[in-house]
Coordinates of C-alpha atoms and ligand atoms in Angstrom, one line a residue:
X761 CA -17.8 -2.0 -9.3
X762 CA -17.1 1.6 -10.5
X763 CA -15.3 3.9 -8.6
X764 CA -18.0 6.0 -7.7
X765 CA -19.5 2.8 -5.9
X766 CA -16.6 2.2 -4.1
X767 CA -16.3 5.3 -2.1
X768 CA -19.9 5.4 -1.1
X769 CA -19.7 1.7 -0.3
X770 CA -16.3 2.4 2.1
X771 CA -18.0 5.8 3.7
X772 CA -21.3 3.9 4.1
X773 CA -19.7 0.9 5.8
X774 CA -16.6 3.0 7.9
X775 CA -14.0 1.8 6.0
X776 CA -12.9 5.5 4.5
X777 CA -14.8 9.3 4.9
X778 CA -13.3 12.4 3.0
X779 CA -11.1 14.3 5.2
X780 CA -12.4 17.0 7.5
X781 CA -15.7 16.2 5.4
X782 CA -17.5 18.7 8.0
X783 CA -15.9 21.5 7.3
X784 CA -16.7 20.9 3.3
X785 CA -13.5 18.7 2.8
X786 CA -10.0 18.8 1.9
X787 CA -9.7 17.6 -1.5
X788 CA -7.9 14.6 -1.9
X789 CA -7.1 13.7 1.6
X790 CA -9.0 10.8 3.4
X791 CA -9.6 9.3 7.0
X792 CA -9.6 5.6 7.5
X793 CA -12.7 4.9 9.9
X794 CA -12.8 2.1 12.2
X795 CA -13.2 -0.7 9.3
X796 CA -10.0 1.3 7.0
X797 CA -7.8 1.1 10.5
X798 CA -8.7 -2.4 11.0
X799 CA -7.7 -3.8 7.9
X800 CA -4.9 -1.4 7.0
X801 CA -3.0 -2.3 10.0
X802 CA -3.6 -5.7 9.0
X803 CA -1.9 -4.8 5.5
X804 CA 0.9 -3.7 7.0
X805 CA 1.0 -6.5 9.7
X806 CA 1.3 -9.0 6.8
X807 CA 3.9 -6.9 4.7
X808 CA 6.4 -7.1 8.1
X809 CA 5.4 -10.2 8.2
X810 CA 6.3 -11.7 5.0
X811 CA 9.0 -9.2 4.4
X812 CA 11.0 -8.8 7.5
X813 CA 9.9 -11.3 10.0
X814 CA 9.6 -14.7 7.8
X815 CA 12.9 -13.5 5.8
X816 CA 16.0 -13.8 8.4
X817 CA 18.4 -11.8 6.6
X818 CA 16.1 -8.3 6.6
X819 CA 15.3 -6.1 9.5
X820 CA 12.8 -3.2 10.5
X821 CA 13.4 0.1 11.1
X822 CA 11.5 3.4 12.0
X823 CA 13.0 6.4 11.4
X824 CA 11.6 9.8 11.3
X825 CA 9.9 12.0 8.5
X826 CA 11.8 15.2 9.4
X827 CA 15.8 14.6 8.1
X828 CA 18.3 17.1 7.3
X829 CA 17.8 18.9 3.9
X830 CA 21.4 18.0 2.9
X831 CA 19.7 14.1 2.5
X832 CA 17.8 15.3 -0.1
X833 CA 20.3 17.2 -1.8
X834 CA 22.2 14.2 -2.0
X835 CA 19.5 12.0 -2.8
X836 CA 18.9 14.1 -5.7
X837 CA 15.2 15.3 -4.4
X838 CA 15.3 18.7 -4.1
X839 CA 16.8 19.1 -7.8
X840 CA 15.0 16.1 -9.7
X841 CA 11.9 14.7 -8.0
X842 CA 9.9 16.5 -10.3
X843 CA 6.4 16.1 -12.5
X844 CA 5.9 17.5 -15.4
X845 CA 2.9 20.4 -15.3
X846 CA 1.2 21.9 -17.9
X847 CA -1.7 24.4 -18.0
X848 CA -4.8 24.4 -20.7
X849 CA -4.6 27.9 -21.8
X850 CA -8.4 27.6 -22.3
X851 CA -9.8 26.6 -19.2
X852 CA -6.6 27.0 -16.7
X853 CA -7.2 22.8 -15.7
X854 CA -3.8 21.6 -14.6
X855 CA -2.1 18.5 -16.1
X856 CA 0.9 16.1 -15.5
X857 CA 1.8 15.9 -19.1
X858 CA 2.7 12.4 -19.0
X859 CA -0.5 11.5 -18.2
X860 CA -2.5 13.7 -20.3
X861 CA -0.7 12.0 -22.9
X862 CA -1.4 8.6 -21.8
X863 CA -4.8 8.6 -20.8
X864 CA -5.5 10.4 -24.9
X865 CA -3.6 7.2 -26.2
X866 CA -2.9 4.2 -23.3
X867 CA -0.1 2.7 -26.3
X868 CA 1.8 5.7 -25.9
X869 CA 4.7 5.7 -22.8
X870 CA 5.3 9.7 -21.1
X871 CA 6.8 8.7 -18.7
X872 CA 10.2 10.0 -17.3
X873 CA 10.5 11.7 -20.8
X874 CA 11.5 15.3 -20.7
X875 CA 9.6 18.5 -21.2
X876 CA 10.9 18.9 -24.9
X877 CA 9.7 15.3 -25.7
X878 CA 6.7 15.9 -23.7
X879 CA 5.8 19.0 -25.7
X880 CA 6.7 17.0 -29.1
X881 CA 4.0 14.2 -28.9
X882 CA 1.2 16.7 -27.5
X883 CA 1.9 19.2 -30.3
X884 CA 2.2 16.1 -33.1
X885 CA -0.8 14.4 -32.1
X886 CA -3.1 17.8 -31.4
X887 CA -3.7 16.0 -27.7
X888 CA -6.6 17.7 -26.3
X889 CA -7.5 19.4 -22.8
X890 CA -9.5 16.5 -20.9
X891 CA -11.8 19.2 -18.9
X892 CA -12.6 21.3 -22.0
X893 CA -11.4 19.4 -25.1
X894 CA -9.0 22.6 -26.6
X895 CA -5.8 22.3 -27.5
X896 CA -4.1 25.2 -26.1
X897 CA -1.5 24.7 -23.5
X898 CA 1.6 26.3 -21.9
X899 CA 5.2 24.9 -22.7
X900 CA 5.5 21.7 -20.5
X901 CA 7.6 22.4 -17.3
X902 CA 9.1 21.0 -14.2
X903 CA 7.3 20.6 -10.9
X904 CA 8.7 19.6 -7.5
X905 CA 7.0 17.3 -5.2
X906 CA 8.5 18.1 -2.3
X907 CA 6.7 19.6 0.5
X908 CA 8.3 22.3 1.7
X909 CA 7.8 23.4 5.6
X910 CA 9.4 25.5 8.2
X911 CA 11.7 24.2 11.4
X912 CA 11.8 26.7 14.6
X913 CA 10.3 29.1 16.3
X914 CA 11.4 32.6 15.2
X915 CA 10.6 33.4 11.9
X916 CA 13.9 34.5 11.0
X917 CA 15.6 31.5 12.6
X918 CA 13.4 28.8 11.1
X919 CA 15.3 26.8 8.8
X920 CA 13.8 25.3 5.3
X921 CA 12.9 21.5 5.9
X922 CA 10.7 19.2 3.8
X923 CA 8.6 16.4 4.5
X924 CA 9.7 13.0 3.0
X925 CA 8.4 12.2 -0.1
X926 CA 9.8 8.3 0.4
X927 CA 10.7 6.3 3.2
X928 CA 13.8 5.0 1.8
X929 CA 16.1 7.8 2.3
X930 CA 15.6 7.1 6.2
X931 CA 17.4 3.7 5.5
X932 CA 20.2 4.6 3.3
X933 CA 21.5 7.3 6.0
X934 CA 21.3 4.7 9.2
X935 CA 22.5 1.5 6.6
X936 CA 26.0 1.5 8.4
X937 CA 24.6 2.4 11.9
X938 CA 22.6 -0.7 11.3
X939 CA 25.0 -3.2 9.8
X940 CA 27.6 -2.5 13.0
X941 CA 24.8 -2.6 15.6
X942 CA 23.4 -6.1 14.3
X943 CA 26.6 -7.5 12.7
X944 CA 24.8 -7.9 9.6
X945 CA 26.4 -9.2 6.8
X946 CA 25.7 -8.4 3.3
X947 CA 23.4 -9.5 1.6
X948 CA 21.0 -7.9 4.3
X949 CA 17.8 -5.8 3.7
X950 CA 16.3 -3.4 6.3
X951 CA 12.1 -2.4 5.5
X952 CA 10.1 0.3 6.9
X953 CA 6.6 1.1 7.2
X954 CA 5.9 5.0 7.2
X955 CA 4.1 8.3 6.0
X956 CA 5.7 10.1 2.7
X957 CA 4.2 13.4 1.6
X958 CA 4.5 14.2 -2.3
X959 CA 2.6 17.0 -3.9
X960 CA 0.9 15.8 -6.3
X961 CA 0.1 17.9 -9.7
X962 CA -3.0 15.6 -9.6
X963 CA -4.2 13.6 -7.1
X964 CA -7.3 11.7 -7.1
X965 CA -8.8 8.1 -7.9
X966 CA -10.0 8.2 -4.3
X967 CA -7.2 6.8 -2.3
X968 CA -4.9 6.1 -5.3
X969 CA -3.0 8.9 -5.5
X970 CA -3.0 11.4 -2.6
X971 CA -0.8 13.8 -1.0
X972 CA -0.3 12.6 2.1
X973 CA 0.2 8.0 1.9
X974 CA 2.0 5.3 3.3
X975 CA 5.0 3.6 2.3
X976 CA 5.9 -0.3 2.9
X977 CA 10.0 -0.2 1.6
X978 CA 12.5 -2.3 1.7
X979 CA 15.8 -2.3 0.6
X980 CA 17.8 -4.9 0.0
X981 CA 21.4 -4.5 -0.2
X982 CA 24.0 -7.4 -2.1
X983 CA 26.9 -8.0 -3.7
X984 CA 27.7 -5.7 -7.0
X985 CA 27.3 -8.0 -9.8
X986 CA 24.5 -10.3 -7.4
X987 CA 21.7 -7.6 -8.2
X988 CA 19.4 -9.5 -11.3
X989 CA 19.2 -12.6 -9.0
X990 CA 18.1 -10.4 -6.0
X991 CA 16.0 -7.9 -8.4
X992 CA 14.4 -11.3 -9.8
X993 CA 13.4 -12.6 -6.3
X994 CA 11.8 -9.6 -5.0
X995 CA 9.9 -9.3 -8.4
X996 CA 8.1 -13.2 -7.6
X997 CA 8.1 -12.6 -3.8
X998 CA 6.1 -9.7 -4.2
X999 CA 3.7 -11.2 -6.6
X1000 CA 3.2 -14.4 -4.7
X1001 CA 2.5 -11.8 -1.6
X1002 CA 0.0 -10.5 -3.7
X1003 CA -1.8 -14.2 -4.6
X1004 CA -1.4 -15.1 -0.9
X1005 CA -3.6 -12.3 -0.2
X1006 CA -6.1 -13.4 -2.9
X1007 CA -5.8 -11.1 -5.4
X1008 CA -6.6 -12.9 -8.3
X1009 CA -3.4 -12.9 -11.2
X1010 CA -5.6 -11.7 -14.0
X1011 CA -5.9 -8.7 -12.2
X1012 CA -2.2 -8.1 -11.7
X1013 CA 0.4 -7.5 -14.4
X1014 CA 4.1 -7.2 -14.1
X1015 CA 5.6 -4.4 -16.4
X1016 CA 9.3 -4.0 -17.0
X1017 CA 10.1 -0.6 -17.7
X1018 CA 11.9 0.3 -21.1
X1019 CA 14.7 2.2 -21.5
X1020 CA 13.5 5.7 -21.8
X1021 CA 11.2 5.0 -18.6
X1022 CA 14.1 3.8 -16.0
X1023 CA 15.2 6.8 -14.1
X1024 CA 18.7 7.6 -13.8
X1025 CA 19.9 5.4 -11.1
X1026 CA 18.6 2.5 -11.8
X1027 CA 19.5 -0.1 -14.2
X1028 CA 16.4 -2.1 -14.2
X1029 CA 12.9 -1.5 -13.0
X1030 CA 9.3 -3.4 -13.1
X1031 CA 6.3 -2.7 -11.7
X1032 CA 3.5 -4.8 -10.5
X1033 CA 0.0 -3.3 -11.9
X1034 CA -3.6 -4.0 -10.6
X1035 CA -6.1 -3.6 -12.8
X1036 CA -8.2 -0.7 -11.2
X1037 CA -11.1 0.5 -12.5
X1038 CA -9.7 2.6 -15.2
X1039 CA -7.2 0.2 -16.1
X1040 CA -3.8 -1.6 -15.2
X1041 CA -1.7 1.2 -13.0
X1042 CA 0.7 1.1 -10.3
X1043 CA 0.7 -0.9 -7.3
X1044 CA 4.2 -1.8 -6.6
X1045 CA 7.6 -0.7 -8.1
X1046 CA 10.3 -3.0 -7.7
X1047 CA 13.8 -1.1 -8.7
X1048 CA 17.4 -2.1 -9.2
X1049 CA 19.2 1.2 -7.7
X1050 CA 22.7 0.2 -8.6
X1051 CA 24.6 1.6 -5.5
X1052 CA 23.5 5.1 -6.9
X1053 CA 22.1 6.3 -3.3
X1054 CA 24.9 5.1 -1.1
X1055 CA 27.3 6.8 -3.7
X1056 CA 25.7 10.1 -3.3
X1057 CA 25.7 10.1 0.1
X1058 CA 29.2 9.3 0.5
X1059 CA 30.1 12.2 -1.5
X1060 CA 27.8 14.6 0.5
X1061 CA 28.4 13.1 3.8
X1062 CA 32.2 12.3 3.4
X1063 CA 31.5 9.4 5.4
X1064 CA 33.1 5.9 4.0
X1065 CA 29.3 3.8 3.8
X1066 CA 31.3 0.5 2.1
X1067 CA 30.9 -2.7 3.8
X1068 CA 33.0 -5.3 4.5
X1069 CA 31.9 -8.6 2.6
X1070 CA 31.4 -11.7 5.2
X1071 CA 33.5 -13.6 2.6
X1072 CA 36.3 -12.2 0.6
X1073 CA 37.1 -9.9 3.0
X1074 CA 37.0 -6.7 0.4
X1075 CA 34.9 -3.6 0.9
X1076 CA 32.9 -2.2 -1.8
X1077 CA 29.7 0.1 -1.9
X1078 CA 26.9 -2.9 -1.8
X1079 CA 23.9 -2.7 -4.9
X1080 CA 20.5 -2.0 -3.7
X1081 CA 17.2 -3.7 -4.7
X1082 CA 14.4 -2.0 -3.7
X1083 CA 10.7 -2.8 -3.8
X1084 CA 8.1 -0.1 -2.7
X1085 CA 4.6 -0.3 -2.4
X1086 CA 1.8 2.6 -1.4
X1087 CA -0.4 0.7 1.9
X1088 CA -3.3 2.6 0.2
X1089 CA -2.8 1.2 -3.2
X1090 CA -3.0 -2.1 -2.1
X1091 CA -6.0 -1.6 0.2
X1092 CA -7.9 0.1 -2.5
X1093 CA -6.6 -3.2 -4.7
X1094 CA -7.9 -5.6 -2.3
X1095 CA -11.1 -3.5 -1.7
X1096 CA -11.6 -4.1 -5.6
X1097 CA -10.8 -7.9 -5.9
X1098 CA -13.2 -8.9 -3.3
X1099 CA -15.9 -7.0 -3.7
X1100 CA -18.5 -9.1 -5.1
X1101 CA -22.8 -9.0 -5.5
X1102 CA -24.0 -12.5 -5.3
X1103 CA -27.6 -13.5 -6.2
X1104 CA -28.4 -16.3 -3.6
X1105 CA -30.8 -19.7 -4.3
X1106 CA -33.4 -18.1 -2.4
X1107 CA -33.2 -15.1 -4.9
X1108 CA -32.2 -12.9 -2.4
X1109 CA -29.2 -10.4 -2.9
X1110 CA -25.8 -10.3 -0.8
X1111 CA -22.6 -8.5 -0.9
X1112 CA -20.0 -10.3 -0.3
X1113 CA -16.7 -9.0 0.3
X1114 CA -14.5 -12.1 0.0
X1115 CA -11.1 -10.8 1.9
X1116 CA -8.4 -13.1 3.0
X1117 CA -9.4 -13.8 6.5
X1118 CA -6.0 -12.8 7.6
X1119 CA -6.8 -9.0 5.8
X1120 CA -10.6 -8.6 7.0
X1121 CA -11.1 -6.1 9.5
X1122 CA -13.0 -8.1 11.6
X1123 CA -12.3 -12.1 12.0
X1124 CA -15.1 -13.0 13.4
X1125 CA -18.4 -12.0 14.6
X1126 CA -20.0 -13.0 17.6
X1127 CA -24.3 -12.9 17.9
X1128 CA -26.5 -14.1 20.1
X1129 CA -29.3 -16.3 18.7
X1130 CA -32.0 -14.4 20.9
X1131 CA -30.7 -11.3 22.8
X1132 CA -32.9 -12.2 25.9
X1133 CA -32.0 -15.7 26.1
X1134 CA -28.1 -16.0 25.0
X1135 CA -27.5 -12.6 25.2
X1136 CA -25.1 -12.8 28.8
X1137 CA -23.2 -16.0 27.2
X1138 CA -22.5 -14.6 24.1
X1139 CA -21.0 -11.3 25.7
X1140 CA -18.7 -14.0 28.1
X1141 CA -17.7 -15.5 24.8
X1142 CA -16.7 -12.6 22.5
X1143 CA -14.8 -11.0 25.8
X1144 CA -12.9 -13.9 26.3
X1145 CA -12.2 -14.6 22.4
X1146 CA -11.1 -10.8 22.0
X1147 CA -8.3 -11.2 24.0
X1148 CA -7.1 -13.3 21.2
X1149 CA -8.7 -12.0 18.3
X1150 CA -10.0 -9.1 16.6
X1151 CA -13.9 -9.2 16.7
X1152 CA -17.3 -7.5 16.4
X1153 CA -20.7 -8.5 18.5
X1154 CA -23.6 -7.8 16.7
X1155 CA -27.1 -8.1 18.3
X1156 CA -29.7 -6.4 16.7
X1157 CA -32.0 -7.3 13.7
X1158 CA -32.8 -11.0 12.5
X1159 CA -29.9 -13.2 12.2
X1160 CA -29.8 -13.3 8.8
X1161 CA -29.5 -9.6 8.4
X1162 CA -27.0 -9.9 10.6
X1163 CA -24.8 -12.9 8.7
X1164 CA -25.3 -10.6 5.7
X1165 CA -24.2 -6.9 7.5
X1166 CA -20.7 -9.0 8.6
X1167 CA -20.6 -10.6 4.4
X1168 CA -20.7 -6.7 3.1
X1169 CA -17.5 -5.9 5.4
X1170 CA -15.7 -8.9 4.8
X1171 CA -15.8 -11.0 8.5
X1172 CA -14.8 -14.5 7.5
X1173 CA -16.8 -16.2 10.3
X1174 CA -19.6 -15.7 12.7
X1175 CA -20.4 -17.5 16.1
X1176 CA -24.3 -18.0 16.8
X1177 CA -24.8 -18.7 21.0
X1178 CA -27.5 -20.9 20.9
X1179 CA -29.6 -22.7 23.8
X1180 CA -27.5 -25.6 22.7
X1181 CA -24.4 -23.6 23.8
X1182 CA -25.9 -23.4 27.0
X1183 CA -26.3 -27.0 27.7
X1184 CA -23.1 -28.7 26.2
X1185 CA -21.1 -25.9 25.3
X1186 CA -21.1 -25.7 21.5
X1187 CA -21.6 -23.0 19.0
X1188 CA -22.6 -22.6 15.6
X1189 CA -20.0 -22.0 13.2
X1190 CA -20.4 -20.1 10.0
X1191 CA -18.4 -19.6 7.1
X1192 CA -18.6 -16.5 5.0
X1193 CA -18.2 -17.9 1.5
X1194 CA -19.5 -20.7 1.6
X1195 CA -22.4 -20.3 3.8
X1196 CA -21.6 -23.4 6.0
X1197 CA -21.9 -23.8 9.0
X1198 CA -20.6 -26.4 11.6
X1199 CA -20.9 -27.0 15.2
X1200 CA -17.9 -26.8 17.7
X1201 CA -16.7 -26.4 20.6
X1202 CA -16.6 -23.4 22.5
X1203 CA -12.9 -24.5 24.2
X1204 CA -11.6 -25.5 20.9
X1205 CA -12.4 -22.0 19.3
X1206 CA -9.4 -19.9 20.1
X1207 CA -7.0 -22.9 17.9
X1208 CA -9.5 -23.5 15.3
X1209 CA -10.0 -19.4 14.3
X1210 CA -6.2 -19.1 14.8
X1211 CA -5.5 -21.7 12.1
X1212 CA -8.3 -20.5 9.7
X1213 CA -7.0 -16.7 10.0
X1214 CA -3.5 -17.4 10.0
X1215 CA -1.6 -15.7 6.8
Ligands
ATP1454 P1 3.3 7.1 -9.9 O1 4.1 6.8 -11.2 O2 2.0 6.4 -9.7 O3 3.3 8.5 -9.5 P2 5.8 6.5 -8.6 O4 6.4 5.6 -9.6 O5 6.2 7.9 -8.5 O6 4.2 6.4 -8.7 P3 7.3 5.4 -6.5 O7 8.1 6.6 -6.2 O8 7.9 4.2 -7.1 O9 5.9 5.8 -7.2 O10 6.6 5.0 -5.1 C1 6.5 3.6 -4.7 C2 5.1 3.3 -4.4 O11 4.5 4.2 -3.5 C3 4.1 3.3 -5.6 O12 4.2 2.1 -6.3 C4 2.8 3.5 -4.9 O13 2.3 2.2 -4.4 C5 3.1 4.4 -3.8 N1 2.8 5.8 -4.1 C6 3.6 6.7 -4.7 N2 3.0 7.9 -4.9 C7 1.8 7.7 -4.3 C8 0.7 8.6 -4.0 N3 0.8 9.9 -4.4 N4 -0.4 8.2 -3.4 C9 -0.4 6.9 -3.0 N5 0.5 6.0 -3.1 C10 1.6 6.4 -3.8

């Protein structure tokens, strides 16, 4: 499955269309059709889930994307959350240097190096332009990410004001308003789901790397001095969310980054890779922050953010553990693991894509064996079931076309209305993967698909 096939596949079955596609696009931005909404909120369903609601010491929050600039002054954005750009002489095609480095030689590692360095390797290993193959580029400099927007109505009034490139700012500024409100005691982590906004030198791989994405963060804060054993936690928590899910491990890696890769504040950092089509890359970054962010806003803020430690009483700044992952990054990951082309005993073809039923956009499908005939109890059914459960009725074509439209979008069951149903109540139960299918009981249905979809 190239990439190519995957965004024709998504658009054809509503799972993603290019942005405002009517009026010729937007480049790089993408709208998530019925099938993309579905199972995205389902994504980040399961993240709060797993993250906040099955782990009693972490909490949600939802704060907003507009903050006061002085947060990202002290957060270090406005000076430092920068890319390195560099323009081909030749052609004017635009570069993050980093990764024009990488993608010429995969063993050599750009990032977080500085422009000086950057300049270095592409000038000792003659690295080409990847549009027109010359090597004739502008001295590597610093771009900043942040969009930058006005606040108010007069023009001379308005005020400068960015849109967040990370949710996790919104946590650090409300950690004490938190702590006090739910007593929390450290170690405590607070998680949000949200929109961040980075502008990107080069986005692209479809919905890998966009301007405008969603963030699932958590921070964790503990003890100075407990961080590895937290850091070391969130690194196998997040990988065994990832095999819950299905993905299969020899498509994720975990990568530890080296000491000329860690940024500033933190003292230890690993990301979890999925092997996309062009290769292992980012999913999930999992960072030890030291208490790096807390520190700088005390010092801006002049506001004392130590807490109080449940057990020897003392107050200190608390470390921060902090594992992010991009909502679209792990939909496109999931798109890729389960996507499969079987060839079936009777020769015919099927896609089949092979979701965790708790992750498919659709749980269940409900058809009526003839429309005329079971058509009235089969509505009855899928009204009553879809009070409970998220579900599409299908009634057109041959049922077999129909059990394969419902395979190619993931639906882990279907429910055939039968005469059968009619006189003793029973439907036909079919299983995606497998094929199977059982009979059962049309009282018993709400239990069995809860247990068979539950996460
Ligand atoms: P990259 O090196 O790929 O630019 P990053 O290291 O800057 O990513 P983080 O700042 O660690 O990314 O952000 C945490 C997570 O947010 C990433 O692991 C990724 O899943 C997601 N993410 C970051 N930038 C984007 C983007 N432009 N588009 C989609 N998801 C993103």
């Amino acid at each position: 499955m190239d990439m190519e096939k995957m965004v024709a596949y998504a658009k054809q079955h509503g799972f993603v269309f290019q942005g405002s596609e009517l009026y010729g696009g937007l480049a790089n931005t993408w709208d998530y059709g019925p099938l993309g909404a579905l199972m995205k909120n389902r994504v980040k369903a399961l993240w709060w889930q797993r993250f906040i609601q099955e782990d009693l010491r972490t909490v949600g929050l939802d704060s907003s994307i507009l903050m006061n600039p002085a947060v990202w002054k002290a957060s270090g954005h406005i000076d430092g959350f920068n890319d390195p750009l560099i323009d081909c002489k030749a052609c004017r095609a635009r570069h993050r240097a980093d990764h024009l480095i990488e993608s010429f030689d995969a063993s050599l590692h750009a990032d977080g190096l500085t422009p000086e360095a950057l300049d270095a390797i592409i000038k000792e290993k003659k690295i080409p332009c990847s549009s027109c193959g010359k090597h004739d580029f502008t001295p590597v400099r610093q771009f900043n990410l942040m969009f930058k927007t006005a606040q108010g109505v007069l023009d001379a009034q308005s005020q400068a004001i960015y849109l967040r490139p990370e949710t996790a700012q919104g946590i650090f500024v409300n950690v004490k308003n938190i702590q006090r409100a739910l007593r929390l005691k450290v170690p405590f982590g607070i998680g949000q789901i949200g929109k961040s906004f980075r502008n990107e030198i080069t986005p692209g791989n479809f919905i890998f790397r966009t301007r405008e994405f969603e963030q699932m963060e958590l921070e964790f804060f503990c003890k100075p001095g407990d961080e590895k054993r937290w850091f070391s936690h969130y690194k196998n928590a997040s990988k065994q969310f990832l095999l819950d899910l299905g993905i299969k491990e020899d498509n994720i890696q975990l990568r530890d980054h080296d000491a000329t890769e860690l940024s500033h504040y933190s003292d230890a950092t690993t990301d979890i890779d999925f092997r996309y089509p062009w290769g292992f890359d980012e999913l999930w970054g999992i960072a030890s922050r030291t208490d790096f962010d807390l520190k700088q806003h005390e010092t801006h803020s002049g506001e004392d953010l130590r807490l109080r430690d449940p057990e020897t009483n003392e107050t200190y700044l608390p470390y921060v553990i902090e594992p992010s992952l991009g909502v679209e990054r792990l939909f496109l990951a999931l798109l890729f693991d389960a996507y499969k082309e079987e060839t079936l005993e009777d020769g015919e073809t099927r896609i089949n894509l092979a979701l965790h039923p708790a992750v498919a956009p659709y749980s269940v499908a409900v058809f009526p064996l003839i429309k005329k005939y079971h058509g009235e109890a089969a509505q009855a059914l899928a009204s009553t079931l879809s009070k409970s459960i998220e579900l599409v009725y299908d009634d057109t074509g041959k049922i077999g076309k129909r059990y394969r439209r419902q395979d190619a979008i993931g639906t882990p069951f279907a429910i055939t209305v039968d005469d059968e149903t009619l006189s003793n109540q029973t439907v036909t139960l079919r299983e995606r993967d497998t094929m199977a299918q059982s009979r059962v009981n049309v009282k018993d249905l709400p239990e069995l698909l809860r247990q068979k979809t539950a996460f």
